[in-house]
XYZ file of C-alpha atoms in Angstrom:
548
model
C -7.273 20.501 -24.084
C -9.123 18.788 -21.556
C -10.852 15.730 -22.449
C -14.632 14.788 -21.370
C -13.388 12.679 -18.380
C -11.152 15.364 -17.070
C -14.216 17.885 -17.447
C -16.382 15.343 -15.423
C -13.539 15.116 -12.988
C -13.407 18.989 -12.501
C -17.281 19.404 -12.697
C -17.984 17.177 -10.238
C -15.158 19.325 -7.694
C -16.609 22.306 -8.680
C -20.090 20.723 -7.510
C -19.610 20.129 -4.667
C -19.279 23.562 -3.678
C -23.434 23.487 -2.709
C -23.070 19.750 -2.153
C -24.668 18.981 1.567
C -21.777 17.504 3.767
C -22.965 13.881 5.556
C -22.419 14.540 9.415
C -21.517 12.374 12.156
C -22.148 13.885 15.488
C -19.547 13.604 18.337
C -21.673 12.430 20.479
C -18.956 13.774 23.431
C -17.524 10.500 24.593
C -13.914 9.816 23.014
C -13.600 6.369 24.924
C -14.569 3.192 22.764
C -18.116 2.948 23.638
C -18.466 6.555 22.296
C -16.494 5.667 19.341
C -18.629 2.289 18.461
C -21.719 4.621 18.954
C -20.871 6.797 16.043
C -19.420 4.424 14.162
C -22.865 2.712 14.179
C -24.178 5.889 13.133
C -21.597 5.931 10.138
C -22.692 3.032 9.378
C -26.425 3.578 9.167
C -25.637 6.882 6.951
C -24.392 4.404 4.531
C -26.505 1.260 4.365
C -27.556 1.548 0.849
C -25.024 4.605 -0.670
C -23.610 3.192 -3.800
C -20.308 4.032 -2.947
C -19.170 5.933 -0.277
C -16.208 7.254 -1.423
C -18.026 9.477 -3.001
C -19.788 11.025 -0.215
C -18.942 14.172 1.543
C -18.695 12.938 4.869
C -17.902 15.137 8.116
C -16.553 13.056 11.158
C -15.885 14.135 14.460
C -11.594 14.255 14.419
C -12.150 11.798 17.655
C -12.760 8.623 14.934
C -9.537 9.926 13.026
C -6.159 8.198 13.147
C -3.533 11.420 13.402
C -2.226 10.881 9.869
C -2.923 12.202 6.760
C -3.962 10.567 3.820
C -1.829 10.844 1.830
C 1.196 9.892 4.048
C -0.974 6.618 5.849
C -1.858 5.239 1.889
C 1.125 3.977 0.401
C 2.573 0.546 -1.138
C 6.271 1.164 0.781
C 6.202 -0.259 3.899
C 9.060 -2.850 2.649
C 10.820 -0.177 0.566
C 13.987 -2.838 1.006
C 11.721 -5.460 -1.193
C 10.607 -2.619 -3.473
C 14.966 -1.697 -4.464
C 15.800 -5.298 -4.695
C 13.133 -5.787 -7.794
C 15.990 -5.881 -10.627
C 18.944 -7.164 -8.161
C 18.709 -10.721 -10.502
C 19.871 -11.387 -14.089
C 17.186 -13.777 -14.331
C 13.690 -12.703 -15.473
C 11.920 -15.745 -13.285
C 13.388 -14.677 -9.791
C 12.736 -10.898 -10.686
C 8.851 -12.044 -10.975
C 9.811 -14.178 -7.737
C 11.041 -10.172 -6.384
C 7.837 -8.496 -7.768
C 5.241 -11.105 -5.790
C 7.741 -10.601 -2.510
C 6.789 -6.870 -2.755
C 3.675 -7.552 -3.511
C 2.844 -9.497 -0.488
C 4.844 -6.863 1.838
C 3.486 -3.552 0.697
C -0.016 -3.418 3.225
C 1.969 -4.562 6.138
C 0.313 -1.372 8.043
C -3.025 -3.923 7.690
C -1.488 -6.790 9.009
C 0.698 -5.358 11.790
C -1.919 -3.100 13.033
C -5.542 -1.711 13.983
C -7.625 -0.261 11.153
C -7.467 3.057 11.085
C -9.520 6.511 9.655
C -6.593 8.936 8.542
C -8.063 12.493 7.558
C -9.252 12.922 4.124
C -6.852 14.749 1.137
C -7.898 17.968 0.142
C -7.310 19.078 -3.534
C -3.854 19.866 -4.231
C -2.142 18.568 -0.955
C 0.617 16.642 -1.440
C 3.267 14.861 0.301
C 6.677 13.526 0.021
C 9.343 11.307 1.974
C 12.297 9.260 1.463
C 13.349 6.073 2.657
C 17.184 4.847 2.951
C 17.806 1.006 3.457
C 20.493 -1.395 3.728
C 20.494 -3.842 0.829
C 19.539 -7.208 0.663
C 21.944 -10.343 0.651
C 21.573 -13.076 -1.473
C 21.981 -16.742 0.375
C 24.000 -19.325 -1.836
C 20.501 -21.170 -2.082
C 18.965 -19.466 -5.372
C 15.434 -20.798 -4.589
C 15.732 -18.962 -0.908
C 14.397 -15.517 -0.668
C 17.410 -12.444 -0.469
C 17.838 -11.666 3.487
C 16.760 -8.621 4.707
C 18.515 -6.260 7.412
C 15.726 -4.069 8.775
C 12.693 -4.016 11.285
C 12.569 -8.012 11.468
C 11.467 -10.091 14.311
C 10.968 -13.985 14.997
C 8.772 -15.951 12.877
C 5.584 -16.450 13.906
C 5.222 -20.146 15.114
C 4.203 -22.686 12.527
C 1.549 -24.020 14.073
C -0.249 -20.777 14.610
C -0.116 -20.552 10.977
C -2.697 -21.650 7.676
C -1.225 -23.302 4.558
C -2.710 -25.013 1.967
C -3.272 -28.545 2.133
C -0.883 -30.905 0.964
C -2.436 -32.095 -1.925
C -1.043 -28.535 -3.932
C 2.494 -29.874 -3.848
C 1.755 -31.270 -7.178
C 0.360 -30.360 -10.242
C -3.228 -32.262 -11.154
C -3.122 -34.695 -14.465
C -6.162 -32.419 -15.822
C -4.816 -29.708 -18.016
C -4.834 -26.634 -15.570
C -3.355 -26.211 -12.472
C -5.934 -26.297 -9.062
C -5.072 -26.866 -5.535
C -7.667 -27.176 -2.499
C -7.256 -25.342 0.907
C -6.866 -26.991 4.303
C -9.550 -26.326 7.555
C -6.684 -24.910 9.605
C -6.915 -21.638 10.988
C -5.302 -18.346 12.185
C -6.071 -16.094 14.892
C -7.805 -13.271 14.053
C -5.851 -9.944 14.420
C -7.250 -7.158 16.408
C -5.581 -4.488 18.244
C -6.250 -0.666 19.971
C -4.391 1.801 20.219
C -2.149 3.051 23.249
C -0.924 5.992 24.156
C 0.321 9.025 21.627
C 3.817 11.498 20.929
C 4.000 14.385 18.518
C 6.133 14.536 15.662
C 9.383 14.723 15.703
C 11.477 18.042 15.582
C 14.319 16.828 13.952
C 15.883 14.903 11.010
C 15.212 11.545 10.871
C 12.801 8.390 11.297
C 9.423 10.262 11.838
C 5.563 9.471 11.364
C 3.115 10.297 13.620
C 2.883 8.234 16.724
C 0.314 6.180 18.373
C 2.179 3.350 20.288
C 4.638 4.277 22.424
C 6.380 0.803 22.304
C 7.401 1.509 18.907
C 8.034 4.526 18.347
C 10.290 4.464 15.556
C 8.060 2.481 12.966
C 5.102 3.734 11.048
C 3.355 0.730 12.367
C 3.155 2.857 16.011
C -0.061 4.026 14.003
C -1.735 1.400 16.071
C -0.484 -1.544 18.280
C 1.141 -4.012 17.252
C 0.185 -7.315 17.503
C 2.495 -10.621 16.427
C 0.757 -14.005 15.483
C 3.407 -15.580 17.596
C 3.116 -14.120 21.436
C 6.159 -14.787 21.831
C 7.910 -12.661 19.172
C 9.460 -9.772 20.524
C 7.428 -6.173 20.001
C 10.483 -4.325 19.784
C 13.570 -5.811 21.051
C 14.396 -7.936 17.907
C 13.829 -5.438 15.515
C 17.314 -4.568 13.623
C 18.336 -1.518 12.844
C 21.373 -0.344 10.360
C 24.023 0.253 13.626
C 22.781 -3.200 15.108
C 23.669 -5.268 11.720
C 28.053 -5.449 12.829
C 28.769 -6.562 9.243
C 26.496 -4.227 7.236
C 26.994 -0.714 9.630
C 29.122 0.748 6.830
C 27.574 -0.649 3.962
C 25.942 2.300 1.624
C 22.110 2.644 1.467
C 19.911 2.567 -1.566
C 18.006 5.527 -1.378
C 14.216 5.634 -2.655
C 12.099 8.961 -2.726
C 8.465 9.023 -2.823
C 5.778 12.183 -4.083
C 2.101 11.718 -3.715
C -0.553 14.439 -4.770
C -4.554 14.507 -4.414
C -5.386 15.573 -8.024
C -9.134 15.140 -7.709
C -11.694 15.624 -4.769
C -14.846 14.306 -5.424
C -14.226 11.603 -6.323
C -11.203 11.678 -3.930
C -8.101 10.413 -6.726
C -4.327 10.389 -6.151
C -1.309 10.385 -8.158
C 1.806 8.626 -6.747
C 5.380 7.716 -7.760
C 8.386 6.172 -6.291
C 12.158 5.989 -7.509
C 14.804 4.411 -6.350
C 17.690 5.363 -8.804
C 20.686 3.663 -7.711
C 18.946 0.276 -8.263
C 16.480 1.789 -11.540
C 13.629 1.121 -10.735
C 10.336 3.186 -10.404
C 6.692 3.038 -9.170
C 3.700 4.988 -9.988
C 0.052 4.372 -10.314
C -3.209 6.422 -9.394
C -5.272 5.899 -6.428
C -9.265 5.688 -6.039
C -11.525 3.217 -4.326
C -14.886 2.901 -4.171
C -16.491 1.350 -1.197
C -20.156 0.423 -0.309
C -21.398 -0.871 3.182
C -22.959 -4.602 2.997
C -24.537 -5.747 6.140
C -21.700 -5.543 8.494
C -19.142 -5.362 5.879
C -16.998 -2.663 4.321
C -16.613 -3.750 0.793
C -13.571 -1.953 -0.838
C -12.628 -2.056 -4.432
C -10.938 -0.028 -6.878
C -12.416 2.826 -8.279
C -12.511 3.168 -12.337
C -8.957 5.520 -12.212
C -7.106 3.110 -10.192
C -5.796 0.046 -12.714
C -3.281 -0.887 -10.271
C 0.817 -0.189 -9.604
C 3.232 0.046 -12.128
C 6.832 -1.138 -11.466
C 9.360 0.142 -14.232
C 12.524 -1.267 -14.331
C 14.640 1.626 -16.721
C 18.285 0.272 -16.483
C 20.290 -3.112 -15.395
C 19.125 -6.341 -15.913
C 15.719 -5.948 -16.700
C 15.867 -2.723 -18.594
C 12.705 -2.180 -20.365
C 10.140 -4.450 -18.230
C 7.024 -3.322 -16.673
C 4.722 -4.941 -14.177
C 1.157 -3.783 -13.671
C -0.089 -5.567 -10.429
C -3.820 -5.295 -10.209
C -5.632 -5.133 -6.687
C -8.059 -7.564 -5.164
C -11.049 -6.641 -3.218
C -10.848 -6.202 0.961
C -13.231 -6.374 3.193
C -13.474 -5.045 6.426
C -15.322 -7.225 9.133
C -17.114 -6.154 12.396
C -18.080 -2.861 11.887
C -21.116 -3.126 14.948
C -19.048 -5.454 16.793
C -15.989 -2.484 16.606
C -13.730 -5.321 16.320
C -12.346 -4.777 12.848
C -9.929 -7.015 10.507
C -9.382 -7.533 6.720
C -10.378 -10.412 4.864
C -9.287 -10.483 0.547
C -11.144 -12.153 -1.795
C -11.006 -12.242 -5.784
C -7.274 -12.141 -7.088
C -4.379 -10.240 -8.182
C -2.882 -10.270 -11.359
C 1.126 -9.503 -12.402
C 1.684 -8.848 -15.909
C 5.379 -8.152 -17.369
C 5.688 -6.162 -20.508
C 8.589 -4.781 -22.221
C 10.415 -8.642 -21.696
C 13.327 -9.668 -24.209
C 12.529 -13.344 -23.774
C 10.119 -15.172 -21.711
C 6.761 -13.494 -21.121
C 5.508 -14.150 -17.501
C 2.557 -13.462 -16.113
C 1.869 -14.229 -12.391
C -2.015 -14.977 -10.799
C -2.668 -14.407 -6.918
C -5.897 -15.897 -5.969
C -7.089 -14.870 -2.539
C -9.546 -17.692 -0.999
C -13.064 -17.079 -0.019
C -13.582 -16.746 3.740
C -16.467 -18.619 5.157
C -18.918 -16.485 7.254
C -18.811 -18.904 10.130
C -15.636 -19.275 12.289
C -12.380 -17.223 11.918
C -10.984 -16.110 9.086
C -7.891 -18.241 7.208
C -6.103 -15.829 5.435
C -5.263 -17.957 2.506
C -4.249 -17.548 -1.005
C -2.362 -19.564 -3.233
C -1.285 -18.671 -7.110
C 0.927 -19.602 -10.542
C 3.586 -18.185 -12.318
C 3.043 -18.853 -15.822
C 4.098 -17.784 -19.467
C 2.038 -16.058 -22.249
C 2.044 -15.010 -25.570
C 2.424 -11.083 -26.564
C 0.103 -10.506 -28.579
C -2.460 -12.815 -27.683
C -6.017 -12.265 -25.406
C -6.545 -15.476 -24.454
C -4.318 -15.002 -21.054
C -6.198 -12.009 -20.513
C -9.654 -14.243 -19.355
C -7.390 -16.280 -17.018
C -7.920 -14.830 -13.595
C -8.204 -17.779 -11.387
C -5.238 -20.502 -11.040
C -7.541 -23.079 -12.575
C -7.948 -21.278 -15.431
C -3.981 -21.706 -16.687
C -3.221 -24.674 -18.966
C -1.340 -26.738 -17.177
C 1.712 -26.380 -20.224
C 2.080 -22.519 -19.237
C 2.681 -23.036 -15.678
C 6.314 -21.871 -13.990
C 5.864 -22.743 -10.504
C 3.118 -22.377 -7.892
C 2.923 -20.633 -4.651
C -0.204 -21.255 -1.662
C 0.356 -19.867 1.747
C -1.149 -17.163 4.346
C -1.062 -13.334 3.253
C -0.104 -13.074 6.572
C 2.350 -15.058 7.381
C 4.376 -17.413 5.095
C 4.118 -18.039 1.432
C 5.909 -21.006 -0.290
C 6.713 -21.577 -3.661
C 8.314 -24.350 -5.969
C 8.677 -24.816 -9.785
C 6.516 -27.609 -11.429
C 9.664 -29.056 -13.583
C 10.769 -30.407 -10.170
C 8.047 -32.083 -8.911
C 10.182 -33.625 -6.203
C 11.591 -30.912 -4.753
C 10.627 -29.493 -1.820
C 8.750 -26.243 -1.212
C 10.829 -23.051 -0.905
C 10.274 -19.766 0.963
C 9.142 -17.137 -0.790
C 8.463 -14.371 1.930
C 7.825 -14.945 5.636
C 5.557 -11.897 6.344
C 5.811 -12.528 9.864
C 8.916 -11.382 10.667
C 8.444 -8.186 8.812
C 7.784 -4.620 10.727
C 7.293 -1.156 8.415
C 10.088 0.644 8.106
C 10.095 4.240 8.737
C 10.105 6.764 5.817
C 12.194 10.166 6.624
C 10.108 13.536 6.429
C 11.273 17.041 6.104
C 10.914 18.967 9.274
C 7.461 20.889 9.331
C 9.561 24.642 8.804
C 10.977 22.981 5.355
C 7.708 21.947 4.013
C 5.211 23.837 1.571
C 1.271 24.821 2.946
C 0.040 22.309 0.505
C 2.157 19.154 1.874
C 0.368 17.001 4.415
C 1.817 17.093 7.697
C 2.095 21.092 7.245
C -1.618 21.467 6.201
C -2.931 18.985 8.885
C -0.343 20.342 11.557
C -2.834 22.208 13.710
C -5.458 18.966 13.544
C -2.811 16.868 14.594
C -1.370 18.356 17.377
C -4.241 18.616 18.815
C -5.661 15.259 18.330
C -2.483 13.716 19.967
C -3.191 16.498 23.221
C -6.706 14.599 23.201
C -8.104 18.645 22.793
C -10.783 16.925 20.286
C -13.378 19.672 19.762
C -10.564 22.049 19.287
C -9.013 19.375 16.224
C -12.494 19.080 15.306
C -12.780 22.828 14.259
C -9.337 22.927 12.945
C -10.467 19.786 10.610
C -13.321 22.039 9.881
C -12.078 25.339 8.789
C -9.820 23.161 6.559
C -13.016 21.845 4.620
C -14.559 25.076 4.355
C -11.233 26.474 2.744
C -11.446 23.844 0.295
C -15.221 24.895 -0.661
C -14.561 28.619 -0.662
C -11.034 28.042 -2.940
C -13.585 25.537 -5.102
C -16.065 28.441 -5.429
C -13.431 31.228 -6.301
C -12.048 28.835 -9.354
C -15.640 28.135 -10.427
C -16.308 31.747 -10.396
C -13.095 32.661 -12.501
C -14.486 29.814 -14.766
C -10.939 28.274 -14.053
C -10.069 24.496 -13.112
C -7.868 22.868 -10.714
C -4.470 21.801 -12.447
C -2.214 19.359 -9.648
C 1.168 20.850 -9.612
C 3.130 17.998 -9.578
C 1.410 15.261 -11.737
C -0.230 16.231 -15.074
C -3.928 16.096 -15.356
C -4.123 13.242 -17.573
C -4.118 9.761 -15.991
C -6.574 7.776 -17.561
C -3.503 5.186 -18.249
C -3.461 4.688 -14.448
C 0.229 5.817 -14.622
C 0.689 9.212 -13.673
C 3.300 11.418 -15.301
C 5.585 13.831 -13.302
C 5.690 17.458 -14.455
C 8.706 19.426 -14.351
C 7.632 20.552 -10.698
C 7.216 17.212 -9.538
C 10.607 15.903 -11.062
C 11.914 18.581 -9.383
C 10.180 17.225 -5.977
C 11.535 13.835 -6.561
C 15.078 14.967 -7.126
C 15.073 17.383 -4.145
C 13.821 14.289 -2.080
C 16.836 12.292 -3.507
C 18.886 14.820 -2.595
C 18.101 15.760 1.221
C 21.070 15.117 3.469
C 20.639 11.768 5.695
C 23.116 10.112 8.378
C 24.372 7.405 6.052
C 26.333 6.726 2.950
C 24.103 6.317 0.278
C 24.937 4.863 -3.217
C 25.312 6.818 -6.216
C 21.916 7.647 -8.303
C 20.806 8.681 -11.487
C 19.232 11.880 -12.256
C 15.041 11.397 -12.122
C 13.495 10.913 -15.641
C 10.089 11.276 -16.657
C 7.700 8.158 -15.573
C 6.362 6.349 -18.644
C 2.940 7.478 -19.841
C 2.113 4.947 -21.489
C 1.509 0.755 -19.833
């Protein structure tokens, strides 16, 4: 039986059958001054909507990115990071593993341009698969494991912003605090060049918008290092340039994603790498208002954050929830957009034989005057099962200073350091160098393998015609996909029936979405498609926990 929320969910799709669509004319000029010009007008539409991820909004298919959704919104862009979580024995350096994902998984923000992709309709879905070479540990346990894909040089230090150093030690008050520096870091901004069509065959594909990359899902926009002097492509590694690690097997971790609601616009994801055990699955919704010349983005009520589920090895039986923190996006009438976080995020491990750790990520205010920083700094501490009292600590100067592990301060950006407090004279360690880190491709099904309802299929004819620059004709493609989505709405709502997702059930009010038998099936076939190298053995795909 459905319960009130889902009815709300479905009455609310259902409505918006007579529901007015919010316009943005193309005002005929696909160059960036006619792109700033309706993005002003965007802009204006919203100045006062409560959120507008609620709206129905039409755009010209000019202001859209050629990506769906559903393939552009993901948390693997370091799916290396992601299959390393439970490579330790030790519960400390697999919360060390969890924060190194953590900081990697929005590289596409950092690496390139904002982008629009095109908006999920109900029941469109799409899946991928990503095979990487696995990490090697260094004989220095505090160093971070060393990764063998898409890397370039580090961006220079001085280009960079790190806390001051008054955080390499703990206070004498009883919590933990640290102050940030005045240094800065150059704002990232980048267009983007040039276009290519997807791929025919097997192999690294996304769609392409940078020709200088073309193998990377960052080629969604340009790419643009901190350091200038960092190589745009001609460092980056690939399996067959790594001599030592050519023949190594690769971990193999396959992804399903499915819009399960419309209005308001909710998706249901998982991840599984089985060869490593570990799993990730959460729900998706934002909710985003426009405040002066700000995007404000937040989650949306459905979205509690990613789970990571360790179901084997080492740290059988943990769970991390990682919240999210609130982005902003800057210069929407200037057109000369970048991301600035604020507020933090919070890792929580469950399901631990021993030590309970909980981990705090507090992203530093940006001033309105002068560039942005980029900053953040954080704890690792302990906490008691059980207990609330952790559950009001959100900032690191809120944690006694008796349950504090280590601390970590940094850029988001670019490097983030960490060191334990019980060695107060040790120095700093690495904990990720974000710098040096490219996306790395995901592998898609060729479009005469893949189902109507799965992304690149559905969007095919918008695509290929947005990468041929034919916009009015992607325009009315983008169009007569809408009005398929009202017309199947009002056919359901005159059956009295309501929308059931085919690979996710409906509930998710946990935030962690549970695969049906379709969408285990999915998952495995994913596992299971043929790739060019060895892969290590996996297990067969079992349900995703339903419960946090």
């Amino acid at each position: 039986m459905a319960t009130a929320t889902d009815k709300d969910r479905t009455d609310a799709v259902e409505d918006e059958v007579t529901e007015q669509a919010v316009s943005v004319p193309d005002v005929g000029d696909t160059g960036e001054s006619g792109k700033l010009k309706m993005i002003v007008q965007l802009v204006k539409k919203c100045l006062g909507v409560k959120d507008i991820a609620s709206m129905r909004l039409s755009l010209p298919a000019s202001l859209l990115e050629p990506i769906p959704n559903l393939e552009y919104w993901h948390y693997l862009d370091r799916p290396d990071l992601f299959a390393a979580i439970n490579d330790s024995d030790d519960p400390f350096e697999r919360m060390l593993a969890v924060l190194r994902f953590t900081f990697s998984k929005d590289l596409k923000f950092i690496r390139g341009k904002i982008c629009k992709p095109y908006n999920s309709v109900l029941g469109e879905h799409f899946r991928s698969h990503w095979d990487v070479i696995p990490v090697s540990y260094p004989s220095d346990p505090t160093q971070p494991p060393v990764q063998h894909l898409y890397l370039s040089e580090a961006a220079e230090l001085s280009s960079m912003s790190i806390l001051s150093a008054t955080s390499n030690r703990l206070p004498a008050s009883e919590t933990a605090s640290f102050r940030s520096s005045k240094s800065t870091l150059s704002v990232l901004s980048s267009a983007s060049k040039g276009a290519s069509s997807f791929p025919s065959t097997p192999g690294k594909s996304t769609p392409a918008t940078t020709p200088d990359l073309p193998d990377l899902d960052a080629r969604l926009s340009n790419l643009n290092l901190a350091n200038p002097n960092a190589s745009n492509s001609g460092s980056l590694l690939e399996g067959g340039d790594v001599p030592t690690l050519g023949d190594r097997p690769r971990i193999r971790i396959a992804y399903i994603t499915e819009q399960v609601s419309h209005h308001p616009p909710v998706s249901a994801f998982t991840a599984y790498c089985p060869s490593r055990h570990v799993e990730l699955s959460g729900v998706d919704q934002i909710s985003a208002k426009v405040s002066g010349t700000t995007l404000r983005v937040v989650p949306g009520s459905y979205n509690k954050g990613f789970f990571l589920k360790i179901n084997g090895g080492p740290g059988k039986g943990e769970m991390y929830q990682v919240t999210h923190p609130t982005a902003s996006v800057n210069g929407l009438l200037r057109g000369s957009f970048y991301i600035t976080v604020s507020d933090s995020v919070i890792v929580t491990c469950t399901g631990a034989n021993g030590q309970h750790l909980r981990a705090i990520i507090e992203y530093k205010e940006e001033s309105w005057l002068g560039r942005a920083h980029f900053l953040c700094e954080g704890v690792i501490h302990t906490y008691t099962p059980g207990e609330t009292a952790h559950e009001e600590w959100t900032k690191v100067k809120h944690v006694p200073r008796s349950r504090v592990l280590a601390v970590f301060d940094g850029s988001w950006k670019q490097v983030i350091r960490w060191k334990k407090v019980d060695a107060p004279d040790s120095e700093y360690a690495t904990l990720i160098d974000v710098s040096t880190l490219h996306v790395i491709p995901k592998v898609v099904r060729d479009l005469e393998k893949q189902l109507p309802t799965e992304s690149r299929k559905l969007w095919d004819g918008v695509t290929s015609r947005l990468l041929a620059k034919e916009y009015s004709e992607a325009t009315k493609h983008k169009l007569a996909i809408e009005q398929k989505q009202r017309d199947d709405a009002a056919l359901r709502k005159a059956k009295g029936q309501k929308f059931v997702p085919v690979y996710f059930e409906s509930d998710i009010e946990t935030g962690i979405p549970t695969l049906t038998e379709a969408g285990r099936k999915a998952l495995e076939d994913e596992l299971k498609e043929e790739g060019e190298y060895p892969l290590e053995e996996s297990a067969p795909v079992t349900p995703v926990a339903s419960e946090p």
